[in-house]
CSV table of C-alpha atoms in Angstrom, one decimal:
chain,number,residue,atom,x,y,z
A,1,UNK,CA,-105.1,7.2,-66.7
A,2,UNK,CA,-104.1,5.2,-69.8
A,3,UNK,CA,-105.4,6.4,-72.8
A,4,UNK,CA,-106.7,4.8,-76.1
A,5,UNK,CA,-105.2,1.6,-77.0
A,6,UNK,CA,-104.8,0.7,-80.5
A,7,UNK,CA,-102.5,-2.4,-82.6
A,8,UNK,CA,-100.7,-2.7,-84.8
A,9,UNK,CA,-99.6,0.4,-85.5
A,10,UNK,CA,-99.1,0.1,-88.8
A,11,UNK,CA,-100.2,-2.3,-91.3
A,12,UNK,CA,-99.1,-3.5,-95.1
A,13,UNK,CA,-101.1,-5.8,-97.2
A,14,UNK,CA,-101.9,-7.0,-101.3
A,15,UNK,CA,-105.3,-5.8,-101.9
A,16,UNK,CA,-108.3,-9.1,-101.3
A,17,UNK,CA,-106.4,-10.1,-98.1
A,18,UNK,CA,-107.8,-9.6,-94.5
A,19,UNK,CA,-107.0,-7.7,-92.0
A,20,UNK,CA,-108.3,-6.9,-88.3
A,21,UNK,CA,-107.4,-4.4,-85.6
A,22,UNK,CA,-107.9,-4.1,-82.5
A,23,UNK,CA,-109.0,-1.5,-79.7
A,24,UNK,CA,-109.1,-0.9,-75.9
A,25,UNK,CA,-110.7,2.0,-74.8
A,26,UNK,CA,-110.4,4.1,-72.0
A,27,UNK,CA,-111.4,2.1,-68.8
A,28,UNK,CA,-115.3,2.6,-67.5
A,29,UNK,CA,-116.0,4.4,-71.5
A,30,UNK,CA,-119.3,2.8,-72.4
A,31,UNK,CA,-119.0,4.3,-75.7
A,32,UNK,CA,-116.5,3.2,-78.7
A,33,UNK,CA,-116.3,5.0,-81.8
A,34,UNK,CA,-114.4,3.1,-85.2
A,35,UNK,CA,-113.4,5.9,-87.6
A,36,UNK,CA,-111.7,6.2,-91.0
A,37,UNK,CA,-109.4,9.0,-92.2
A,38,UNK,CA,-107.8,9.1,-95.6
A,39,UNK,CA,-105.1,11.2,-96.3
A,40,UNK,CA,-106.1,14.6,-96.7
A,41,UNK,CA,-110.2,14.3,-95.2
A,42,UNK,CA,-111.5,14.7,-91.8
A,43,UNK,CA,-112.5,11.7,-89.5
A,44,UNK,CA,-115.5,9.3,-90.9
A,45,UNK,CA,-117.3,7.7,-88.3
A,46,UNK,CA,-117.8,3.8,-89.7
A,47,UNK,CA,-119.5,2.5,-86.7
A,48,UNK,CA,-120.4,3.6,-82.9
A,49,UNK,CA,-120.8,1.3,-80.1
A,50,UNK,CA,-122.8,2.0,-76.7
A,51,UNK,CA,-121.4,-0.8,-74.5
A,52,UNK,CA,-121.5,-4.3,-76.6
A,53,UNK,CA,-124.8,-2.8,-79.0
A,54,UNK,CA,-124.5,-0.9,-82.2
A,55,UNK,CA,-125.7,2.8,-82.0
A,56,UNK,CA,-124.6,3.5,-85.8
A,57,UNK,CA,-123.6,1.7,-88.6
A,58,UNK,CA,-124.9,3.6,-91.5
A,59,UNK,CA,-121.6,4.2,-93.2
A,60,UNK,CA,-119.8,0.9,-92.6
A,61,UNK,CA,-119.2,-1.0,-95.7
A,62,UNK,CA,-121.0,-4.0,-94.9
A,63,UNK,CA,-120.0,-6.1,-97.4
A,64,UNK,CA,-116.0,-6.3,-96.4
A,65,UNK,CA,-116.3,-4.3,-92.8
A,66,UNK,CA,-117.3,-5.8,-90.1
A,67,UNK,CA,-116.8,-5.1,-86.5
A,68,UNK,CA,-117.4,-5.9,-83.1
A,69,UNK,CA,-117.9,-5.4,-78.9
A,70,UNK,CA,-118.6,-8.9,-77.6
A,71,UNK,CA,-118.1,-7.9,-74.0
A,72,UNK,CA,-119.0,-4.3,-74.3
A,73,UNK,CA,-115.2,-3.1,-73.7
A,74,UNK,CA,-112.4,-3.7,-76.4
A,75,UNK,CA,-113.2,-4.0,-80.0
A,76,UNK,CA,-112.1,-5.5,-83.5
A,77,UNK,CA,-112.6,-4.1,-86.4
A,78,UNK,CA,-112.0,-6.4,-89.6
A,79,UNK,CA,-111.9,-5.8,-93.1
A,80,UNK,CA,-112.4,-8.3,-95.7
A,81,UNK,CA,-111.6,-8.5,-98.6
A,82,UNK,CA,-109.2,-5.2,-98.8
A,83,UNK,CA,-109.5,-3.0,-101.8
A,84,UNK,CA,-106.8,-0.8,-102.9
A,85,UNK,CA,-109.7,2.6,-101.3
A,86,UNK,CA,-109.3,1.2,-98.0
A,87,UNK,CA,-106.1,2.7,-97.9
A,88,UNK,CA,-106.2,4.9,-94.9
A,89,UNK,CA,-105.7,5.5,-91.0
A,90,UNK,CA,-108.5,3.9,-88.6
A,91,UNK,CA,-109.0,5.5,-85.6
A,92,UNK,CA,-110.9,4.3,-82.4
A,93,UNK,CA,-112.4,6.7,-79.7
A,94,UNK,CA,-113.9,6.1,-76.6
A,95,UNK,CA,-116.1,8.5,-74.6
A,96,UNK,CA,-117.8,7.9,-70.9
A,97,UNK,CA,-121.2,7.6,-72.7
A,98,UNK,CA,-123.3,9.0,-75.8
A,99,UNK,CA,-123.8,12.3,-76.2
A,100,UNK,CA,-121.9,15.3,-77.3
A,101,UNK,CA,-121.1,16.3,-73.7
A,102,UNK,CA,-119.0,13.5,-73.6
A,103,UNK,CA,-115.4,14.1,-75.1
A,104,UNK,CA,-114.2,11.8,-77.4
A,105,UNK,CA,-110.5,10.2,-76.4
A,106,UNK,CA,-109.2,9.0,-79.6
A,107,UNK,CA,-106.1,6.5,-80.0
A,108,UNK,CA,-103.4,6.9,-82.2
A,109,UNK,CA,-104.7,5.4,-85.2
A,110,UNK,CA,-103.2,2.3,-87.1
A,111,UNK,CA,-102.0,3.2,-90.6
A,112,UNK,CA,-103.0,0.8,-93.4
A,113,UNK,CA,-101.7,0.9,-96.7
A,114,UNK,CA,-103.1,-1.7,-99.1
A,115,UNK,CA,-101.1,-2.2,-102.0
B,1,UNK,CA,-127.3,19.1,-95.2
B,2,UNK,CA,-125.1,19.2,-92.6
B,3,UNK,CA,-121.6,20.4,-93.3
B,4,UNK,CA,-118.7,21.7,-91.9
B,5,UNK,CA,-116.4,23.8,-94.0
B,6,UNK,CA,-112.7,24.9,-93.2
B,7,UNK,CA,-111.5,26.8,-96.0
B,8,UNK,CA,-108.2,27.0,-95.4
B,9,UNK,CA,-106.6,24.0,-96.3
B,10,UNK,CA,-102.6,25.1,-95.2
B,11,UNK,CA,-101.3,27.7,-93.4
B,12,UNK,CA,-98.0,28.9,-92.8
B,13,UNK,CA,-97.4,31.2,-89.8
B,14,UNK,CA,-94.4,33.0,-88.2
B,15,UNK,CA,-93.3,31.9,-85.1
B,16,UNK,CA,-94.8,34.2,-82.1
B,17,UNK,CA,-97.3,35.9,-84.7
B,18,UNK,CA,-101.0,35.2,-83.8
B,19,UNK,CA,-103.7,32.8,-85.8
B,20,UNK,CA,-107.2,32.2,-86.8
B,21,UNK,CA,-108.5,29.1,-88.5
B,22,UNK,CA,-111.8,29.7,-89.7
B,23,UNK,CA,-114.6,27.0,-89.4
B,24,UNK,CA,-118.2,27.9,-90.9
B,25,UNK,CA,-121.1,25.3,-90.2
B,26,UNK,CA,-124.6,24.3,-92.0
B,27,UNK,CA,-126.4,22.5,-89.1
B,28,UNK,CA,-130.5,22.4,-88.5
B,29,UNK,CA,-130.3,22.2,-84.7
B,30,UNK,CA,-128.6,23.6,-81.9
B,31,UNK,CA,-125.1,22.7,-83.0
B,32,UNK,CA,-122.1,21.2,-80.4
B,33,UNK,CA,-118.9,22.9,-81.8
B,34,UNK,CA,-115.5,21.1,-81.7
B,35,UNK,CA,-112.3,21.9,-82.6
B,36,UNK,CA,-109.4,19.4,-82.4
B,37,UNK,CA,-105.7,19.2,-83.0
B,38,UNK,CA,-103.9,16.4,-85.2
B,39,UNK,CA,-99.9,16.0,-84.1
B,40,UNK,CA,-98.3,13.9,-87.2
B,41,UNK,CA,-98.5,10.3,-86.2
B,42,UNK,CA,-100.7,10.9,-83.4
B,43,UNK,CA,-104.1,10.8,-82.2
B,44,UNK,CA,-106.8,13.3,-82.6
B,45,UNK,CA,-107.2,15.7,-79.0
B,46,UNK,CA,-109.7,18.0,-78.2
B,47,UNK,CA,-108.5,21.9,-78.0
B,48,UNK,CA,-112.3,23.4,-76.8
B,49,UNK,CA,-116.0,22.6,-77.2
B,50,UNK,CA,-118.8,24.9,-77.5
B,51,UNK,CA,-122.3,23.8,-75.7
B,52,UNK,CA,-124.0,27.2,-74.6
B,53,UNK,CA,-123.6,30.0,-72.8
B,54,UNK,CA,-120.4,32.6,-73.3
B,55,UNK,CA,-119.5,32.5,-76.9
B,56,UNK,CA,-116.1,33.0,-76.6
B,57,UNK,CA,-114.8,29.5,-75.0
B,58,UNK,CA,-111.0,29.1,-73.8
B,59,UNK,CA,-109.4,25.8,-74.5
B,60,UNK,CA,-106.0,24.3,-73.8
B,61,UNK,CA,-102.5,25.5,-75.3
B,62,UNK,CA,-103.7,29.2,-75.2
B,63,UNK,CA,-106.2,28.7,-78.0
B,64,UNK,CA,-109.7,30.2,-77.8
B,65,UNK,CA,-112.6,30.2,-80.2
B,66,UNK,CA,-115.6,32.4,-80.9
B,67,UNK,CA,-119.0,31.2,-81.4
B,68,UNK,CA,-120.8,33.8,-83.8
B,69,UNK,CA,-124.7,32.6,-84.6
B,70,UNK,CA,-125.1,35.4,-87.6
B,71,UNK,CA,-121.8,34.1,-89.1
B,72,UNK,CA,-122.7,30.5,-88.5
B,73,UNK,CA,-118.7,30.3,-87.6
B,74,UNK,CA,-116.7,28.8,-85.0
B,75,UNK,CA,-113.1,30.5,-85.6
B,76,UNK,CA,-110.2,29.3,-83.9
B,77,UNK,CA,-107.5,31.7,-82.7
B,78,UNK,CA,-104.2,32.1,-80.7
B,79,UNK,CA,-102.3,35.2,-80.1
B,80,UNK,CA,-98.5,33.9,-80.5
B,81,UNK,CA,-98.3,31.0,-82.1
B,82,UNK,CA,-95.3,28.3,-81.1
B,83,UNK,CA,-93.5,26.3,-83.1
B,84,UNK,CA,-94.8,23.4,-81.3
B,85,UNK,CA,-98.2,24.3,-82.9
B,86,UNK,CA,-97.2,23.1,-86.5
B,87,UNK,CA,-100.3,20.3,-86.7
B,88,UNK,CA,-103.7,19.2,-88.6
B,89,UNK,CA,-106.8,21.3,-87.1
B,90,UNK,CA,-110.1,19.7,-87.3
B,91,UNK,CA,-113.2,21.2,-86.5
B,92,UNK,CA,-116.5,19.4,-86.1
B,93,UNK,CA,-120.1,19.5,-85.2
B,94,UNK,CA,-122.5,17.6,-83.5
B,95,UNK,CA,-125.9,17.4,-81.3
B,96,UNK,CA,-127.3,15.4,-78.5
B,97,UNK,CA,-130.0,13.7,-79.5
B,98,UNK,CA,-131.1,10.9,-82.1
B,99,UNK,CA,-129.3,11.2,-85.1
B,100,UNK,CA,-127.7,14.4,-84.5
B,101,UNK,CA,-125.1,12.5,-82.2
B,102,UNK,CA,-123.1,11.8,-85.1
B,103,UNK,CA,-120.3,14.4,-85.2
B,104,UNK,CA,-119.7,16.2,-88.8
B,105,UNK,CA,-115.8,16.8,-89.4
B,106,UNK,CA,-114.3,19.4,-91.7
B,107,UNK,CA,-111.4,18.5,-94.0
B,108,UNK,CA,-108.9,19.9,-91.7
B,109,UNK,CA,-106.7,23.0,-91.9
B,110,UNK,CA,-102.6,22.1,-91.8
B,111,UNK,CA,-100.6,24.4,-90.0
B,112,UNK,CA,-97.0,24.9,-90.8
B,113,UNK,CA,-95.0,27.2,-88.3
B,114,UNK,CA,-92.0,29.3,-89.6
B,115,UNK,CA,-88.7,30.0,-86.8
């Protein structure tokens, strides 16, 4: 079974430029999770999907994140402008639906360093 | 609030010499109780969960963890550690209902692993 998609891997930019990645989960997972971990700090959930709707938000900095599902089954996540703070890895999850029962499968993250 | 704590930021442990990483939670429900393991440059992956039942829950690798109510705690332990071990150890909590789906992550615990 493949596992977690996520690209790039890694990603370098000047602070106020743009920048999207990208996710696939985990075949058949209606749930998507978009989290962000800064060095040193535990996982921060920034938005949850259930299929193509949004389940949570709350902590997704609306002004410069922004993030979607169209389809209900890979997801972008896009920040704009950058600021130096959003230095950090973002990880995507998937899990078969909502609920704590259902594991989370998380990809490998995609490292960004804004500069 | 809800809160996870992990108060050991690093540890260093001999190879073959056992280990517990403690986790104490403030949660107003039922908690879920997660620990997960953090390879360098790779994804997060679940070690054991806690829902109900026996307290003391078996996970992979040859890790276990202990449930304890009265101690509001959730401590990780293995009895001979490997060197193959050396990674970031997250533990969370969650529920399974409304709002409480959101899982709360500690800061992690790093675990360096001596020959």
């Amino acid at each position: 079974e493949a596992g977690v998609a996520q690209s790039p891997r890694y990603k370098i930019i000047e602070k106020r430029q743009s920048v999207a990645f990208w996710c696939n989960p985990i075949s058949g997972h209606a749930t998507l999770y978009w989290y962000q971990q800064i060095l040193g700090q535990g996982p921060k959930l920034l938005i949850q999907f259930q299929n193509n709707g949004v389940v949570d938000d709350s902590q997704l900095p609306k002004d410069r994140f922004s993030a979607e599902r169209l389809k209900g089954v890979d997801s972008t996540l896009k920040i704009q402008p950058a600021k130096l703070e959003d230095s950090a890895v973002y990880l995507c999850a998937s899990s078969l639906d909502l609920g704590q029962n259902n594991e989370q499968f998380f990809g490998p993250g995609t490292r960004l360093t804004v500069l | 609030a809800q809160s996870v704590t992990q108060p050991d930021i690093h540890i260093t442990v001999s190879e073959g010499a056992s280990l517990e990483l403690r986790c104490n939670y403030s949660y107003g429900a039922t908690p879920y109780l997660f620990w997960y393991v953090q390879s360098p440059g790779q994804g997060l992956q679940l070690l054991l969960k806690y829902f109900s039942g026996d307290t003391l829950v078996q996970g992979i690798k040859g890790f276990e963890a202990e449930f304890k109510r009265s101690q509001s705690s959730f401590n990780l332990r293995k009895p001979s550690v490997h060197w193959s071990d050396a990674a970031e150890y997250f533990c969370a909590v969650g529920g399974n209902a409304g709002n409480n789906r959101k899982l709360i992550w500690g800061l992690g615990t790093s675990l360096a692993v001596n020959p």
